[in-house]
Amino acid sequence: MKSLITASLLLITFVGFAQQEETVKAEIGSISTDRPVQSETPFTVPKKHLQGEMGFNYISYGLIKQFDGPNLLLKYGILNNLELRFTNNYLSLQSKVGGSLQESSSGADMSIVGLKYKILHESSNGLNLTVSGSSKLDLFADQDYAFDEVNFLLRTTSSKTISGSWYGIVGLEYGYYDKSDDQWFYVLQTGTALAKNLTGVIEYYGYFDSTDLMHAINGAFVYLINDNHQVDISGGFGLTDNFYDYYFQVGYSFRVGL
């Protein structure tokens, strides 16, 4: 865990120095992130730009408490409208025993590597559309979280401007697993500007396969420090007994030209 935290801090430091030398072109616009909730942004990272999104998450499952952090998503703009994506989380599970928490397992989760392509960009009716494909890979996962299973995740995300700064997002993902049930994911999100550089978000999402159905609702505040730096805070609660009770998360995102 210390190595992941150190790597994250070094990465932030590097970006801080690099940002001083960077002049972002006006047409690139402001950073757009997948954080802080479950839906993906309907935009891709500009060509030759690196974007990092990271946060710390606390989740309660009854007597089980999960700490994620740092969770890290890195994106790089390979071409116009095409980005390379890498995700990895550090997890720590703790059980409440006799009024105190005791660690049951901890370590790096499976990595997710993929590509995302933007199909539509602000069409005449304000519609954006992206598609992404990825796979969970055991690059350096700890034993408690690693699995050997061929898998593929395919997601489509669309957004539409409803009125002014008010928007809506719809996402759908299909997950193929060769040794277990395939899984579907859906998300409905809406948000609007609350003040200068401050956006409020609310989201309803869920997972389902042949035997389980899980739903949850999330809310978030996102503050844009400038075009290339963003902070966020979010929370939510599960709506079904087989999902989490509640969660709380804080995060930071950056973008830099390379």
Coordinates of C-alpha atoms in Angstrom, one line a residue:
M1 CA 0.0 0.0 0.0
K2 CA 2.8 2.4 0.9
S3 CA 4.3 1.9 -2.6
L4 CA 1.0 2.8 -4.3
I5 CA 0.6 5.9 -2.1
T6 CA 4.2 7.0 -2.8
A7 CA 3.7 6.5 -6.6
S8 CA 0.5 8.6 -6.5
L9 CA 2.3 11.4 -4.6
L10 CA 5.2 11.3 -7.0
L11 CA 2.8 11.4 -9.9
I12 CA 1.0 14.5 -8.5
T13 CA 4.3 16.2 -7.9
F14 CA 5.4 15.5 -11.5
V15 CA 2.2 16.9 -12.8
G16 CA 2.6 20.0 -10.7
F17 CA 6.0 20.8 -12.3
A18 CA 4.8 19.9 -15.7
Q19 CA 1.8 22.0 -15.5
Q20 CA 3.9 25.1 -15.0
E21 CA 5.4 24.6 -18.4
E22 CA 2.1 23.7 -20.2
T23 CA 0.0 26.1 -22.2
V24 CA -3.3 24.5 -22.9
K25 CA -5.0 25.5 -26.1
A26 CA -8.5 27.1 -25.7
E27 CA -10.2 24.5 -28.0
I28 CA -9.3 21.7 -25.6
G29 CA -11.7 22.9 -23.0
S30 CA -12.0 21.9 -19.4
I31 CA -11.2 18.5 -17.9
S32 CA -14.0 15.9 -18.0
T33 CA -13.7 12.9 -15.7
D34 CA -15.3 9.6 -14.9
R35 CA -15.1 10.5 -11.2
P36 CA -16.6 10.7 -8.8
V37 CA -19.5 8.3 -9.5
Q38 CA -20.2 5.2 -11.6
S39 CA -20.8 6.6 -15.1
E40 CA -18.1 7.3 -17.6
T41 CA -17.7 10.8 -19.1
P42 CA -19.0 10.9 -22.7
F43 CA -15.7 12.6 -23.7
T44 CA -12.2 11.4 -24.4
V45 CA -8.9 12.9 -23.3
P46 CA -7.4 15.2 -25.9
K47 CA -4.6 13.8 -28.1
K48 CA -1.2 13.6 -26.4
H49 CA -2.6 14.5 -23.0
L50 CA -2.4 12.4 -19.8
Q51 CA -5.2 12.5 -17.4
G52 CA -5.2 11.0 -13.9
E53 CA -8.2 10.5 -11.6
M54 CA -7.7 9.3 -8.0
G55 CA -9.5 9.1 -4.8
F56 CA -10.1 7.4 -1.4
N57 CA -13.3 5.5 -0.7
Y58 CA -15.0 4.1 2.4
I59 CA -17.7 1.5 1.9
S60 CA -19.9 -0.1 4.6
Y61 CA -21.3 -3.6 4.1
G62 CA -22.9 -4.3 7.5
L63 CA -20.0 -5.7 9.7
I64 CA -17.6 -5.5 6.7
K65 CA -15.9 -2.2 6.0
Q66 CA -13.9 -1.6 2.8
F67 CA -11.3 1.1 2.2
D68 CA -10.2 1.8 -1.3
G69 CA -7.2 4.0 -1.8
P70 CA -5.6 5.2 -3.7
N71 CA -7.9 4.1 -6.5
L72 CA -6.3 5.3 -9.8
L73 CA -7.5 5.8 -13.3
L74 CA -5.0 6.9 -16.0
K75 CA -6.0 7.9 -19.5
Y76 CA -3.9 8.9 -22.4
G77 CA -5.1 10.5 -25.7
I78 CA -3.6 8.3 -28.4
L79 CA -5.5 9.9 -31.3
N80 CA -8.3 12.5 -31.6
N81 CA -11.3 10.8 -30.0
L82 CA -9.4 7.7 -28.9
E83 CA -7.9 7.1 -25.4
L84 CA -6.0 4.4 -23.7
R85 CA -7.2 3.6 -20.2
F86 CA -5.7 1.9 -17.1
T87 CA -7.3 1.4 -13.7
N88 CA -6.1 -0.1 -10.5
N89 CA -7.3 0.0 -6.9
Y90 CA -5.8 -0.8 -3.5
L91 CA -8.4 -2.5 -1.3
S92 CA -8.5 -3.2 2.4
L93 CA -11.3 -5.2 4.0
Q94 CA -12.0 -5.0 7.7
S95 CA -14.5 -6.9 9.9
K96 CA -16.1 -5.5 13.0
V97 CA -15.4 -7.8 15.9
G98 CA -16.2 -7.0 19.5
G99 CA -16.7 -3.3 18.7
S100 CA -13.4 -2.9 16.9
L101 CA -12.3 -3.3 13.3
Q102 CA -9.8 -6.1 12.3
E103 CA -8.2 -6.3 8.9
S104 CA -9.3 -9.5 7.0
S105 CA -7.5 -8.9 3.7
S106 CA -5.8 -6.1 1.7
G107 CA -3.9 -5.7 -1.5
A108 CA -4.0 -4.5 -5.1
D109 CA -7.1 -5.4 -7.1
M110 CA -7.2 -6.7 -10.7
S111 CA -6.1 -4.0 -13.2
I112 CA -8.5 -2.9 -16.0
V113 CA -6.9 -2.0 -19.4
G114 CA -8.9 -0.8 -22.3
L115 CA -9.7 1.7 -25.1
K116 CA -12.4 4.3 -25.4
Y117 CA -13.6 5.9 -28.7
K118 CA -15.8 9.0 -29.1
I119 CA -18.4 8.4 -31.9
L120 CA -20.4 11.6 -31.6
H121 CA -19.3 15.0 -30.3
E122 CA -21.9 17.7 -29.6
S123 CA -24.2 16.9 -32.6
S124 CA -26.9 19.4 -33.6
N125 CA -29.2 18.1 -30.8
G126 CA -26.5 18.3 -28.1
L127 CA -25.8 14.5 -28.1
N128 CA -22.5 12.9 -27.2
L129 CA -21.7 9.2 -27.6
T130 CA -18.7 7.0 -26.7
V131 CA -18.0 3.3 -26.7
S132 CA -15.3 1.6 -24.6
G133 CA -13.9 -1.9 -24.4
S134 CA -11.7 -3.2 -21.6
S135 CA -10.6 -6.3 -19.7
K136 CA -9.7 -7.2 -16.1
L137 CA -6.1 -8.4 -16.0
D138 CA -3.9 -9.9 -13.2
L139 CA -0.9 -7.6 -13.7
F140 CA 0.0 -7.3 -10.1
A141 CA -3.1 -8.2 -8.1
D142 CA -2.7 -9.7 -4.6
Q143 CA -3.8 -13.3 -4.1
D144 CA -7.0 -12.3 -2.3
Y145 CA -8.3 -10.4 -5.3
A146 CA -6.8 -12.1 -8.3
F147 CA -8.7 -14.5 -10.6
D148 CA -7.9 -16.4 -13.7
E149 CA -10.8 -15.9 -16.0
V150 CA -11.2 -14.6 -19.6
N151 CA -13.3 -11.5 -19.5
F152 CA -14.3 -8.5 -21.6
L153 CA -16.3 -5.4 -20.7
L154 CA -18.1 -3.4 -23.4
R155 CA -19.7 -0.1 -22.5
T156 CA -21.6 2.7 -24.3
T157 CA -22.2 6.1 -22.8
S158 CA -24.3 8.9 -24.2
S159 CA -25.1 12.3 -22.9
K160 CA -27.5 15.1 -23.9
T161 CA -27.8 18.7 -22.9
I162 CA -31.3 19.1 -21.5
S163 CA -31.4 22.9 -20.8
G164 CA -28.5 25.3 -20.2
S165 CA -26.0 23.5 -17.9
W166 CA -28.5 20.7 -17.1
Y167 CA -27.5 17.4 -18.7
G168 CA -28.4 13.7 -18.6
I169 CA -26.2 10.6 -19.1
V170 CA -27.2 7.1 -19.9
G171 CA -24.7 4.2 -19.7
L172 CA -24.9 0.5 -20.4
E173 CA -22.2 -2.1 -20.0
Y174 CA -22.0 -5.9 -20.8
G175 CA -19.4 -8.0 -19.0
Y176 CA -18.5 -11.4 -20.4
Y177 CA -16.9 -14.0 -18.1
D178 CA -16.0 -17.5 -19.3
K179 CA -16.3 -19.2 -15.9
S180 CA -19.1 -17.3 -14.3
D181 CA -22.3 -15.5 -15.1
D182 CA -22.2 -12.6 -17.6
Q183 CA -23.0 -9.3 -15.9
W184 CA -24.9 -6.2 -17.0
F185 CA -24.4 -2.7 -15.6
Y186 CA -26.6 0.3 -16.2
V187 CA -26.5 3.9 -15.0
L188 CA -28.7 7.0 -15.2
Q189 CA -27.1 10.3 -14.2
T190 CA -28.2 14.0 -14.2
G191 CA -26.4 17.1 -13.1
T192 CA -26.3 20.9 -13.3
A193 CA -24.2 23.9 -12.4
L194 CA -24.9 25.1 -8.9
A195 CA -22.4 28.0 -8.8
K196 CA -19.3 29.1 -10.8
N197 CA -17.2 25.9 -11.4
L198 CA -19.4 23.8 -9.0
T199 CA -21.6 21.0 -10.3
G200 CA -24.1 18.9 -8.5
V201 CA -24.7 15.3 -9.6
I202 CA -27.2 12.6 -8.8
E203 CA -27.1 9.1 -10.2
Y204 CA -29.0 5.8 -10.1
Y205 CA -27.2 2.6 -11.1
G206 CA -27.2 -1.1 -10.8
Y207 CA -25.8 -4.5 -11.7
F208 CA -27.6 -7.7 -12.6
D209 CA -26.9 -11.2 -13.8
S210 CA -28.9 -14.5 -13.9
T211 CA -29.3 -14.6 -10.1
D212 CA -28.6 -11.2 -8.6
L213 CA -30.0 -7.7 -8.9
M214 CA -28.3 -4.7 -7.1
H215 CA -29.3 -1.1 -7.2
A216 CA -27.9 2.1 -5.6
I217 CA -28.2 5.9 -5.7
N218 CA -25.3 8.3 -5.5
G219 CA -24.8 12.1 -5.2
A220 CA -21.7 14.2 -5.7
F221 CA -20.3 17.7 -5.8
V222 CA -17.5 18.5 -8.4
Y223 CA -15.4 21.6 -8.2
L224 CA -13.3 22.7 -11.2
I225 CA -10.2 24.5 -9.8
N226 CA -9.1 25.4 -13.4
D227 CA -9.3 23.8 -16.8
N228 CA -6.9 21.0 -15.8
H229 CA -7.5 20.4 -12.1
Q230 CA -10.7 19.1 -10.3
V231 CA -11.7 18.0 -6.8
D232 CA -14.8 16.1 -5.9
I233 CA -16.7 14.6 -3.0
S234 CA -19.5 12.0 -3.2
G235 CA -21.6 9.5 -1.3
G236 CA -24.5 7.1 -1.7
F237 CA -26.4 4.1 -0.4
G238 CA -27.5 0.8 -1.7
L239 CA -31.2 0.1 -2.4
T240 CA -31.1 -3.7 -2.2
D241 CA -30.0 -5.9 0.7
N242 CA -27.3 -7.6 -1.3
F243 CA -25.4 -4.3 -2.0
Y244 CA -23.4 -1.9 0.2
D245 CA -25.1 0.1 3.0
Y246 CA -23.4 3.4 2.2
Y247 CA -20.2 4.9 0.9
F248 CA -18.2 8.1 1.1
Q249 CA -15.4 9.3 -1.2
V250 CA -13.1 12.2 -1.9
G251 CA -11.0 12.6 -5.0
Y252 CA -8.7 14.7 -7.2
S253 CA -8.2 14.7 -11.0
F254 CA -5.6 16.4 -13.3
R255 CA -4.7 16.7 -17.0
V256 CA -1.4 17.6 -18.6
G257 CA -0.1 17.8 -22.1
L258 CA 2.9 15.6 -23.0

